[in-house]
Coordinates of C-alpha atoms in Angstrom, one line a residue:
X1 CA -11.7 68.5 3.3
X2 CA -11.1 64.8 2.2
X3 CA -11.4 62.4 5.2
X4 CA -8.3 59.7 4.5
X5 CA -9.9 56.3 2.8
X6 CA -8.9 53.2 5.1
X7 CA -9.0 50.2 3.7
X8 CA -9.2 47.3 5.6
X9 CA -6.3 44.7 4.5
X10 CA -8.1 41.5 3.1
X11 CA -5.8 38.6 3.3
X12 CA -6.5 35.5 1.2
X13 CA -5.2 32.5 1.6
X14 CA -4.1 30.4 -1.1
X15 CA -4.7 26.2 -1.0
X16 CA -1.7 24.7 0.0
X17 CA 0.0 23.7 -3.1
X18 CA -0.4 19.8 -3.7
X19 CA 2.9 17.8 -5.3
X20 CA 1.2 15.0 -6.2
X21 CA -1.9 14.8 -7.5
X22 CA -4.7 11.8 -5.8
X23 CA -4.5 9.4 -8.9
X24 CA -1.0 9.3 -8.9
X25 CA -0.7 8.2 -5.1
X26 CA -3.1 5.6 -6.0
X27 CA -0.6 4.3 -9.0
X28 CA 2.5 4.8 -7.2
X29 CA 0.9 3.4 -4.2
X30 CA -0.2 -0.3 -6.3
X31 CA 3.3 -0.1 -8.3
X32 CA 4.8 0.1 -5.8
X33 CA 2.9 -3.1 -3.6
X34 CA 2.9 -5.1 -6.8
X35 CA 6.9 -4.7 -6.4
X36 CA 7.5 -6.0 -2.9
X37 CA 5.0 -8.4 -4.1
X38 CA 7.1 -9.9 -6.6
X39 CA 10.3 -10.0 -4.6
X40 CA 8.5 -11.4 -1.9
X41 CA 6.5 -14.4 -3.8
X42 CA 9.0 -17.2 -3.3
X43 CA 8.7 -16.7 0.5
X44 CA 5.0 -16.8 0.2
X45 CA 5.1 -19.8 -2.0
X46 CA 7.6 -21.9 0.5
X47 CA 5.6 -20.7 3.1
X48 CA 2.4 -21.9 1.4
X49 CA 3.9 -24.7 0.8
X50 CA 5.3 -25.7 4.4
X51 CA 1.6 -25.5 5.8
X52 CA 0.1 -27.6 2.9
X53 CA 2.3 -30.5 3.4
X54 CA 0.5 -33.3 5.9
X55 CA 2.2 -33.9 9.2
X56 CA 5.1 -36.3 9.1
X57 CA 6.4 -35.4 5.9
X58 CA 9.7 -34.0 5.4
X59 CA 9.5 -32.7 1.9
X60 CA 9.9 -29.5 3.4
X61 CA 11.4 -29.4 6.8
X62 CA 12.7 -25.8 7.2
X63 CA 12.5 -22.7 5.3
X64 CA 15.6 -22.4 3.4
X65 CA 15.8 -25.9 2.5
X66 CA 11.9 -25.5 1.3
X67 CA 13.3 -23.1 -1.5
X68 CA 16.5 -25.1 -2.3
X69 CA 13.7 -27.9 -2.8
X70 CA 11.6 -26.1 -4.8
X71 CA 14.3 -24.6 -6.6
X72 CA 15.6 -27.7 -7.4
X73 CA 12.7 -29.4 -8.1
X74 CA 10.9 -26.9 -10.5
X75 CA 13.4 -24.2 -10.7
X76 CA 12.7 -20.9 -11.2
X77 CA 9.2 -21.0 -12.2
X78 CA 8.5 -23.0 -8.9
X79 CA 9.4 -20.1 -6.9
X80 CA 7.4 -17.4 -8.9
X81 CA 4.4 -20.0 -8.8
X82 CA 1.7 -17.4 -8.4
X83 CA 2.9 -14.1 -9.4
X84 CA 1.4 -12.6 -11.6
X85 CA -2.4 -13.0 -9.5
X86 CA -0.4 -11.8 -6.4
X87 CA 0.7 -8.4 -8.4
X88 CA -2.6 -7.9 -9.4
X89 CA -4.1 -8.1 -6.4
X90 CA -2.0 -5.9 -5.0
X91 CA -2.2 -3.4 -7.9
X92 CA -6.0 -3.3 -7.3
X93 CA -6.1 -3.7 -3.4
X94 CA -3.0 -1.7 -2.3
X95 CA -3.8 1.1 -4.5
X96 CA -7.5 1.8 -3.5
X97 CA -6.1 1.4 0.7
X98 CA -3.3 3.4 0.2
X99 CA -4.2 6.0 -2.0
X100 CA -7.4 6.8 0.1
X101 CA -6.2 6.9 3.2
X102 CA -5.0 10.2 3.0
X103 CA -7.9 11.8 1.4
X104 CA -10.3 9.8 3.6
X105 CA -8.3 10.7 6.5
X106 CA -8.9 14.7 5.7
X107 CA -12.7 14.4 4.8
X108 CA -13.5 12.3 8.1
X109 CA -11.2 15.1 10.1
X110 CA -13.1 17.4 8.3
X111 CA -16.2 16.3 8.7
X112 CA -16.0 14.7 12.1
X113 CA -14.4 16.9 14.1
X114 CA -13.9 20.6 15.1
X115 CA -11.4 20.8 12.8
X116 CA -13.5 22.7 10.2
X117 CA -10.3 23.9 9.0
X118 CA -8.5 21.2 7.7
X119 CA -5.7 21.5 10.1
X120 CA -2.9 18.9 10.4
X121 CA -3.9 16.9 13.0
X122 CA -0.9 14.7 13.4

């Protein structure tokens, strides 16, 4: 007589399926900083310009009427004084700190605690 075979059932698990890929969170995470950078650069130059100016003088004397008088003054160029460093800085910086964190953030959970797993830890 044949004695019945049992098998044991093996499961294996398969990764978790990624959407995005590492190096492109690191360029969608610099485009996208080098964007609020550039709508945000004629704040930063007023403001710039507000703490530059020597006490006393009134070239300057609120926020709004810092950009009308810059606007005026030099015109649209005044106000994107600047630009194009401050999207490249964030293109290099913003990309590296954002895009890492989330690998970084798995390795060192990994690695660091008794989460040998991988688990979510949020």
């Amino acid at each position: 007589q044949a004695l019945p075979i049992k098998a044991d059932a093996v499961a294996v698990k398969a990764p978790p399926a990624q959407s995005e890929s590492t190096l492109l969170k690191f360029a969608i995470s610099g485009c996208v900083s080098a964007c609020v950078s550039a709508s945000l650069n004629g704040l930063d130059v007023t403001k710039v310009r507000m703490q530059n100016q020597k006490v006393g003088d009134t070239r300057y004397p609120g926020f709004i009427s810092g950009m009308k008088r810059i606007y005026q003054d030099e015109g649209l160029a005044g106000i994107n004084k600047g630009i194009r460093p401050s999207m490249l800085r964030e293109l290099s910086y913003s990309s590296i700190r954002l895009g890492a964190y989330e690998p970084l953030r798995k390795f060192f959970s990994v690695t660091f605690t008794d989460n040998r797993e991988g688990k979510n830890t949020d």
